[in-house]
Coordinates of C-alpha atoms in Angstrom, one line a residue:
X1078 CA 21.9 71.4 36.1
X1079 CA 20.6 74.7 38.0
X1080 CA 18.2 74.9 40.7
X1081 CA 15.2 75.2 39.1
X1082 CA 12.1 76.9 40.6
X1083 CA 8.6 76.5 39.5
X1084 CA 7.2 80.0 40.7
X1085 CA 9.5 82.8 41.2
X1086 CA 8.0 86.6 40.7
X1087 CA 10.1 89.2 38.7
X1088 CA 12.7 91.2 40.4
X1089 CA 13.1 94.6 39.9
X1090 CA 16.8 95.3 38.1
X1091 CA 18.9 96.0 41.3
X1092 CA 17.2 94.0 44.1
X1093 CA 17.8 90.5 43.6
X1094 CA 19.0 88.4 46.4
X1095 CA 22.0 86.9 46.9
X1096 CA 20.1 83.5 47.7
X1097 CA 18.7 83.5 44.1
X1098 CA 21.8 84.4 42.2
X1099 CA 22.5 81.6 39.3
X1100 CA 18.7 80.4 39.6
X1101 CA 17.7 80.2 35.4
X1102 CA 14.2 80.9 36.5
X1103 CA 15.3 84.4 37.9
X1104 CA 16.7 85.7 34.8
X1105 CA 16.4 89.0 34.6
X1106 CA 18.0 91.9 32.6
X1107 CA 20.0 93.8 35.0
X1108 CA 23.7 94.7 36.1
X1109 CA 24.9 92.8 38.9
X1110 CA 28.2 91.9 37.7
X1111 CA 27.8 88.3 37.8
X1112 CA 27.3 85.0 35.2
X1113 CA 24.7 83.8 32.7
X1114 CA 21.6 84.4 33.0
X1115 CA 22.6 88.2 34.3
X1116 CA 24.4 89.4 31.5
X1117 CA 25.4 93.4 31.8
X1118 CA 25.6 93.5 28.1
X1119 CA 22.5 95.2 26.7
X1120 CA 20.9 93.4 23.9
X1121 CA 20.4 96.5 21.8
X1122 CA 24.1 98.0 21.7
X1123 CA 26.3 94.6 22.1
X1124 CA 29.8 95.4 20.3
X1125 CA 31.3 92.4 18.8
X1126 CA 29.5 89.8 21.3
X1127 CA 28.2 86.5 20.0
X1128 CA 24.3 85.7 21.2
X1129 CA 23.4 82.3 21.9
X1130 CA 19.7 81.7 20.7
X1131 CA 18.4 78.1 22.0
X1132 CA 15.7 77.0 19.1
X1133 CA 13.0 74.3 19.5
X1134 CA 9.1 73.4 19.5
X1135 CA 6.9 70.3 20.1
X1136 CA 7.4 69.9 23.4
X1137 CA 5.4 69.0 26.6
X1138 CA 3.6 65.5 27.2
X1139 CA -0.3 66.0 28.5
X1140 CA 0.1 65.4 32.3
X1141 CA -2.3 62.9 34.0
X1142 CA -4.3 64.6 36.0
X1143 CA -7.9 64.8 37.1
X1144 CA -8.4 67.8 34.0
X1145 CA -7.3 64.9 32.0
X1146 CA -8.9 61.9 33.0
X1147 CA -11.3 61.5 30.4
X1148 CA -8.4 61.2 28.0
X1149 CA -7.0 58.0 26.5
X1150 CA -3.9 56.8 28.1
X1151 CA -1.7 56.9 25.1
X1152 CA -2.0 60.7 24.6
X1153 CA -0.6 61.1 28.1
X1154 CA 2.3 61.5 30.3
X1155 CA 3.7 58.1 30.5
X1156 CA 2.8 56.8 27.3
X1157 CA 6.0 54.8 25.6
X1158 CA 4.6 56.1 22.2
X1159 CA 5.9 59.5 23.8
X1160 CA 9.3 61.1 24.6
X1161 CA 7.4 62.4 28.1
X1162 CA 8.9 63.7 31.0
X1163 CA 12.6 62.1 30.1
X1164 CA 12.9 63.8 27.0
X1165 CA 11.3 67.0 27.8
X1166 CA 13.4 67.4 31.2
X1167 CA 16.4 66.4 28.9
X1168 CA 16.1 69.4 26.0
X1169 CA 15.3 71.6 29.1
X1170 CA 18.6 70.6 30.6
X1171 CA 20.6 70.8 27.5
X1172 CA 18.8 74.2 26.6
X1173 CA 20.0 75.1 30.1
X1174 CA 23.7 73.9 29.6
X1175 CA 23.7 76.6 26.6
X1176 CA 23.3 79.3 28.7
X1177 CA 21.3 81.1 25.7
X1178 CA 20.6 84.6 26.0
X1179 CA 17.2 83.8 24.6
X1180 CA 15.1 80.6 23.8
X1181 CA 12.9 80.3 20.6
X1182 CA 10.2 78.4 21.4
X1183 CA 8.6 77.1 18.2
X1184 CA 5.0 76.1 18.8
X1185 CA 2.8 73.3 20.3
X1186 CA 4.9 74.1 23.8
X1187 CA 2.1 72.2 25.1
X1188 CA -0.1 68.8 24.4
X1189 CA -2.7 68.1 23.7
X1190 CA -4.7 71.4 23.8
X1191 CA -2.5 73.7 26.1
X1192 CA -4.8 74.2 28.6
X1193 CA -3.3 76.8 31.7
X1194 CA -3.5 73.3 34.3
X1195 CA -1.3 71.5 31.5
X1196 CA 1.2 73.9 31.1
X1197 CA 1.5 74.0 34.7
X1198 CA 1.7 70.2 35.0
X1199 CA 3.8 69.7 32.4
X1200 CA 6.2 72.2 30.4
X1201 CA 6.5 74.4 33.9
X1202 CA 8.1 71.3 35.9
X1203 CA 10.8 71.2 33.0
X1204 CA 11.3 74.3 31.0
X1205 CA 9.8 76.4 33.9
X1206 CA 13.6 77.0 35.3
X1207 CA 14.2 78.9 31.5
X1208 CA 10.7 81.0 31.9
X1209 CA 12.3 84.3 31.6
X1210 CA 14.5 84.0 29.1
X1211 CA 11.7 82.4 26.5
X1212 CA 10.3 83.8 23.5
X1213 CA 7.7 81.6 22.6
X1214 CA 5.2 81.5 19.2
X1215 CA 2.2 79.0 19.8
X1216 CA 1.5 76.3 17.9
X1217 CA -2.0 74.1 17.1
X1218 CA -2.3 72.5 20.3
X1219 CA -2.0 75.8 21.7
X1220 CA -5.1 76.7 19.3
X1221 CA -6.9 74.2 18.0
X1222 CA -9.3 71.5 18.7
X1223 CA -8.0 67.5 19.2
X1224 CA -10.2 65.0 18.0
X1225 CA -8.0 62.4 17.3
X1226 CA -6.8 58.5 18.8
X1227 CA -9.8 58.6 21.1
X1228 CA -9.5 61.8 22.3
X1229 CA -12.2 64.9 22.1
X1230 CA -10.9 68.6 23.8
X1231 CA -12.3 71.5 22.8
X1232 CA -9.5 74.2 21.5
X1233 CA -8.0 76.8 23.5
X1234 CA -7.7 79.4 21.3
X1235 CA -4.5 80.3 23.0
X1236 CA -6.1 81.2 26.4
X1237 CA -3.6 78.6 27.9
X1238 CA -0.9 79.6 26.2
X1239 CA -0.9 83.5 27.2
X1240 CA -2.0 82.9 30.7
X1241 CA 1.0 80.8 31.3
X1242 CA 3.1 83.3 29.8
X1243 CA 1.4 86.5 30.0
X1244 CA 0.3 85.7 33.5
X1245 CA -3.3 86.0 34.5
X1246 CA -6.0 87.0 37.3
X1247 CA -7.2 84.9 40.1
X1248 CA -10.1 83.4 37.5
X1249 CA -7.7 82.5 35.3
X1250 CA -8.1 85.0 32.4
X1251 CA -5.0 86.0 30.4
X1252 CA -3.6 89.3 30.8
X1253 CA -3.8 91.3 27.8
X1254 CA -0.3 91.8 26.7
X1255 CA 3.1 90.5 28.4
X1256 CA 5.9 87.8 27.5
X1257 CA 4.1 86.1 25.0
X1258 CA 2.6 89.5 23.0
X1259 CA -0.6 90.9 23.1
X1260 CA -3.8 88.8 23.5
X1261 CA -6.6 91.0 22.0
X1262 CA -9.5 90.6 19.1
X1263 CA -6.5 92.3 16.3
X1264 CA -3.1 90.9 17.9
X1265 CA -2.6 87.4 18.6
X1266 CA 1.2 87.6 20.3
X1267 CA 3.2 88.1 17.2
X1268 CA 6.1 90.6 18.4
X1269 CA 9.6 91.0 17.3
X1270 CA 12.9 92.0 19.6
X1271 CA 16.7 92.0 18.7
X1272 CA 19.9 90.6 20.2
X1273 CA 22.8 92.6 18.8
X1274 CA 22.6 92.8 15.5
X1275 CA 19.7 90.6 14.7
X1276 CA 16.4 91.4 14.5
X1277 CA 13.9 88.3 15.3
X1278 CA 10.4 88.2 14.7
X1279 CA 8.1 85.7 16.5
X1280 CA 4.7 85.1 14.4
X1281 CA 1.8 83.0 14.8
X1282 CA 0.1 81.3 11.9
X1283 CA -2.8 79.5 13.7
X1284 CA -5.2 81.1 11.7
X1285 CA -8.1 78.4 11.7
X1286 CA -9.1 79.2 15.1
X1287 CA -11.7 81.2 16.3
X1288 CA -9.7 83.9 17.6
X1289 CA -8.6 84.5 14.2
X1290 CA -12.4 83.8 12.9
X1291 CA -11.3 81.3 11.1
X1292 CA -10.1 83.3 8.5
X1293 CA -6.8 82.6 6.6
X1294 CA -6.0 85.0 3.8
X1295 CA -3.4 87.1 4.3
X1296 CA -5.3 89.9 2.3
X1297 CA -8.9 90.9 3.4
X1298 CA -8.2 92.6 6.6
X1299 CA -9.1 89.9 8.9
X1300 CA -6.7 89.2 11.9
X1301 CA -4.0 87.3 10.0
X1302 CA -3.9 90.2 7.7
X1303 CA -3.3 92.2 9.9
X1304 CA -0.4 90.7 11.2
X1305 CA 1.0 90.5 7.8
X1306 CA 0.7 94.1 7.3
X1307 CA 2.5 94.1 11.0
X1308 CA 5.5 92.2 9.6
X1309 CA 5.9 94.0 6.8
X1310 CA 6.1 97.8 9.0
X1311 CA 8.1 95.7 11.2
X1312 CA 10.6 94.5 8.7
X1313 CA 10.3 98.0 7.0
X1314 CA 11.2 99.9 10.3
X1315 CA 14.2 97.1 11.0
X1316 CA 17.6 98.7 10.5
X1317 CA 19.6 95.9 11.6
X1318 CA 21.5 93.7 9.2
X1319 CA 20.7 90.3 10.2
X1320 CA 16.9 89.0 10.3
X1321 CA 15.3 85.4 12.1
X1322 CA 11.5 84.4 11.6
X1323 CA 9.8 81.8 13.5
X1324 CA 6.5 80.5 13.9
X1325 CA 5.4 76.9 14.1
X1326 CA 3.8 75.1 10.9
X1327 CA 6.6 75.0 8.5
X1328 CA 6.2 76.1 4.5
X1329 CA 8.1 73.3 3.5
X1330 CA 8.2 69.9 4.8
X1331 CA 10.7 66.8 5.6
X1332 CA 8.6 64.2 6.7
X1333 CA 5.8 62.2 5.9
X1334 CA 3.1 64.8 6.8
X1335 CA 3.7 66.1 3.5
X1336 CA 0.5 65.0 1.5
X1337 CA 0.6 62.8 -1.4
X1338 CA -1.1 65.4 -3.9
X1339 CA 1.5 68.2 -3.0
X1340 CA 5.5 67.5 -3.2
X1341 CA 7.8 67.7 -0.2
X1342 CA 9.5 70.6 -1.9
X1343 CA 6.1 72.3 -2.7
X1344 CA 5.3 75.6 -0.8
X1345 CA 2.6 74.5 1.5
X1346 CA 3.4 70.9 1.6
X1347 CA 3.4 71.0 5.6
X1348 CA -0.5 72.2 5.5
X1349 CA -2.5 75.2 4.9
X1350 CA -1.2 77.2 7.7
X1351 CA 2.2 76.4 5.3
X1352 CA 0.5 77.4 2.9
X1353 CA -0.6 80.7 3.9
X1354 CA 2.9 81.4 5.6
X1355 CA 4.1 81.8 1.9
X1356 CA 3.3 85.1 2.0
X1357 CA 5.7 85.9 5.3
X1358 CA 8.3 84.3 3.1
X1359 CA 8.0 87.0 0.3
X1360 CA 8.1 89.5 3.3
X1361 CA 10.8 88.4 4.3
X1362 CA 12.7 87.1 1.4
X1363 CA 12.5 91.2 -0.5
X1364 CA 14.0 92.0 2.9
X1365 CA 16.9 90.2 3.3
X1366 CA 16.0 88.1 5.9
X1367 CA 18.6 85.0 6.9
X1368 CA 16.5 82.3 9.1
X1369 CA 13.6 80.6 9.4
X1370 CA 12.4 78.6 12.0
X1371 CA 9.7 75.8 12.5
X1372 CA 8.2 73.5 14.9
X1373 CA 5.4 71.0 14.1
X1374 CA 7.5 68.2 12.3
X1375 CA 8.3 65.7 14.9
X1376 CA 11.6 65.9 13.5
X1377 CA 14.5 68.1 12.9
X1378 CA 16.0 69.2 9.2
X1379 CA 18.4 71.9 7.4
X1380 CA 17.3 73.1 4.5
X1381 CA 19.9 74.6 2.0
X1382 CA 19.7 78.2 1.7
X1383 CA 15.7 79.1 -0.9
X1384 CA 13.9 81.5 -2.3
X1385 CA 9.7 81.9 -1.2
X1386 CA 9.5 78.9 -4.1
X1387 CA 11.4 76.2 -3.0
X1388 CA 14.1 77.2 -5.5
X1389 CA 17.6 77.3 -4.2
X1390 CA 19.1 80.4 -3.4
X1391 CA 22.8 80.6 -2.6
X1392 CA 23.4 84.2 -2.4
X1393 CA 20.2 85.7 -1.4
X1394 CA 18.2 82.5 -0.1
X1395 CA 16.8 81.8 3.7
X1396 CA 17.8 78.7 5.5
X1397 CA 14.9 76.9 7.3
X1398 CA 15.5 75.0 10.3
X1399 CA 12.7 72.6 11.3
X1400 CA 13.4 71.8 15.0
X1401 CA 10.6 69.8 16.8
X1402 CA 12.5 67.5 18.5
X1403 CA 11.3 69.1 22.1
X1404 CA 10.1 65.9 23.5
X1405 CA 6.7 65.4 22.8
X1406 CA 6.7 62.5 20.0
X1407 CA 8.7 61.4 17.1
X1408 CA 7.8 62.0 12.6
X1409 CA 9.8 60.1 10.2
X1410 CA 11.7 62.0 7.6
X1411 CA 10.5 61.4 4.2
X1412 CA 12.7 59.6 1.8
X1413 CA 12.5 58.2 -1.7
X1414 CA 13.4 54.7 -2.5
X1415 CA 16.8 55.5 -3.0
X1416 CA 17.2 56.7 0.5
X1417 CA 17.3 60.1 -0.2
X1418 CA 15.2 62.9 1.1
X1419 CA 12.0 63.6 -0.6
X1420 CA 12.3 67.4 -0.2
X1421 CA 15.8 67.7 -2.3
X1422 CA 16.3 71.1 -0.2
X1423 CA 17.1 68.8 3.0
X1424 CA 20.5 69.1 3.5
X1425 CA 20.7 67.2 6.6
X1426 CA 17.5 65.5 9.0
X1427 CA 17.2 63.5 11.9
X1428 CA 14.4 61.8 13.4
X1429 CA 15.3 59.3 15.8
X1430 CA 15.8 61.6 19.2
X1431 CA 15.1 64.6 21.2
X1432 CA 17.2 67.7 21.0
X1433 CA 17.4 71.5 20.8
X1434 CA 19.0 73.8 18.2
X1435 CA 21.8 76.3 19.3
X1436 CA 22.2 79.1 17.4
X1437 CA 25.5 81.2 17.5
X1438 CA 24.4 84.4 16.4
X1439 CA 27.7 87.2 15.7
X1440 CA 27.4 90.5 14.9
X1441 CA 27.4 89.9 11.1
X1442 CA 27.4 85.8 10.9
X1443 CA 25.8 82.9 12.5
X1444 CA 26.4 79.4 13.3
X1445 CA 24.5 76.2 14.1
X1446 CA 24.6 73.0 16.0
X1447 CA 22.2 70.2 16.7
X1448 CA 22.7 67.3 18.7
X1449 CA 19.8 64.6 19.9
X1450 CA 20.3 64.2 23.8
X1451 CA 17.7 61.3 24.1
X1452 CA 17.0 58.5 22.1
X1453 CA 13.4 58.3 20.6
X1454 CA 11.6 54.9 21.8
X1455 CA 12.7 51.7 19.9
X1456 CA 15.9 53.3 18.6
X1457 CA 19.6 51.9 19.8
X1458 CA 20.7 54.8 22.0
X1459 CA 24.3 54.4 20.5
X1460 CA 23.3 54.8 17.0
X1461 CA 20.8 57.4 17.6
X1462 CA 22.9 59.7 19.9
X1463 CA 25.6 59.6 16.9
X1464 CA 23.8 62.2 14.6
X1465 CA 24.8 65.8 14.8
X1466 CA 24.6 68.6 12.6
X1467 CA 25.9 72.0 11.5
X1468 CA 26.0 75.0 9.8
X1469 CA 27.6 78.1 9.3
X1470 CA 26.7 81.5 7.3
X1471 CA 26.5 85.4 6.5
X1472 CA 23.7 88.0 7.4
X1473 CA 21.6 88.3 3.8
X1474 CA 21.4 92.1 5.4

């Protein structure tokens, strides 16, 4: 595994030293004729190459710290209930092994409420090493409040979030725009950017918040409106072929979250933030879009290729990909008595390990892999570390 650094300022293209050469936190766009992470292929006018797109959310433990002391154990670096350090150091490493020209980071990057003195604890002594190179969305612990197993934090509303990857001033206050997207009253970091051929759009659905007033319809002009009128100029002004879409709280579900009242296979099942997303999915169903991705399920699953109702779509349908596997804590994957999956879409699932998604992404084509690279707690290491998983298609553009 590389060096890994846990503060390391941007370089202007040109000027790096020769002692940091090969250092994943230094990754930079620039042409200095040497390896992964400097690649002297621009993203914008690649001819014929292949992008490697690392994929996964639900990551960092809550580290014990004085912010945290209040907290209950359990919730908290250490726990055995958790993945923890192990399994987030081990996605970062196996992200790292990818050498990905981009990371998708799905959501909840950070338990339990994201705070800036988590992030740093946490998610920057692992994943810190891959900073420059991630395109995160947030999640709910990123955004909301956790009241839950003892616990009582009052939400972040993404302040965390963006000053951890927006950067911030000495009092801590985010910087308005940056890595992560803008952080104003009408933009809450949703922002798009292409490798090659594909165009992929980073969302955020974390709509009951207070920085989206709490307001979830997609219609009256509010702040998630807004972004949804974004995404559709966005995917209006797109002229590439091939389309990805990620944000955290999946539309359809695998595992057990799913309530009882609404089926697996129901749009929305995963929540109202699910819910609500179902309008991104018309968006980006009428324009040809290829991939979805989510976070939030503790678990990860491949749909088969749908339309914006759960129907299955063959020629013209988007693939989700739930990967939460990052290292935070383990869902179980809902099944029938039978054994098989609830949600019939499920082509595949896994929930018994950590892991990150590696997407393959040609000029006109993808392809997937998954692979666990820890064992979830209580499962046999040898049975657990046999799953894998993959996939292959076309652009829809």
């Amino acid at each position: 595994m590389r060096l890994r650094m846990r503060k390391l300022p941007l370089i202007a293209a040109g000027v790096v030293a020769a002692s940091v050469l090969g250092i994943a936190g230094a990754a930079v766009a620039q042409n200095v004729g040497n390896v992964w992470p400097y690649d002297s292929t621009p993203s914008s006018s690649a001819n014929g190459k292949t992008f490697t797109l690392a994929a996964v959310g639900d990551i960092a433990c809550e580290p014990d710290d004085s912010t945290n002391a209040a907290n209950p154990s359990s919730l908290k670096c250490g726990s055995t209930s958790l993945g923890g350090y192990d399994a987030e150091f081990a996605t970062a490493k196996q992200a790292d092994d990818m050498q990905p020209d981009a990371v998708a980071l799905l959501g909840d990057e950070q338990y339990q409420v994201g705070k800036l003195s988590d992030f740093e604890g946490s998610f920057e002594t692992a994943w810190g090493g891959l900073k420059f190179l991630e395109k995160p969305a947030p999640g709910n612990h990123e955004y909301y409040s956790y009241q839950k197993k003892g616990d009582d934090e009052a939400g972040q509303n993404g302040n965390g979030y963006f000053a951890y990857f927006n950067g911030h001033d000495q009092a801590g206050t985010p910087n308005a725009s940056g890595q992560a997207g803008d952080d104003t009253a009408s933009n809450q970091g949703w922002y798009s950017y292409n490798l090659g051929n594909w165009h992929i759009i980073s969302l955020n659905v974390e709509c009951n918040s207070d920085a989206f007033n709490n307001d979830c319809s997609t219609t009256d002009g509010g702040v998630l409106s807004q972004e949804t009128s974004w995404l559709a100029q966005d995917l209006k002004g797109n002229s590439r072929p091939c389309t990805i879409a990620y944000w955290h709280q999946p539309t359809f579900s695998a595992t057990t979250a799913s309530t009882a009242t609404v089926p697996a296979s129901a749009v929305g099942a995963g929540g109202q933030e699910g819910q609500v997303a179902d309008a991104w999915w018309k968006l980006l169903y009428a324009n040809k879009a290829t991939l979805i991705l989510n976070g939030h399920e503790h678990a990860y699953a491949r749909f088969q290729p749908m339309d914006p109702a759960g129907n299955p779509d063959p020629k013209k349908g988007i693939t989700q990909l739930t990967i939460g596997t990052g290292g935070e804590a383990l869902d179980t994957i809902a099944t029938n008595a039978d054994g098989s999956y609830a949600n019939p879409n499920v082509v595949s699932a896994y929930d018994e390990g950590y892991g990150v998604g590696d997407l393959k992404l040609s000029p006109s084509s993808w392809s997937f892999s998954y692979k666990p690279v820890l064992a979830g707690t209580g499962f046999d290491s040898a049975t657990a570390l046999s799953y894998s998983d993959s996939a292959s298609g076309k652009c829809n553009g």
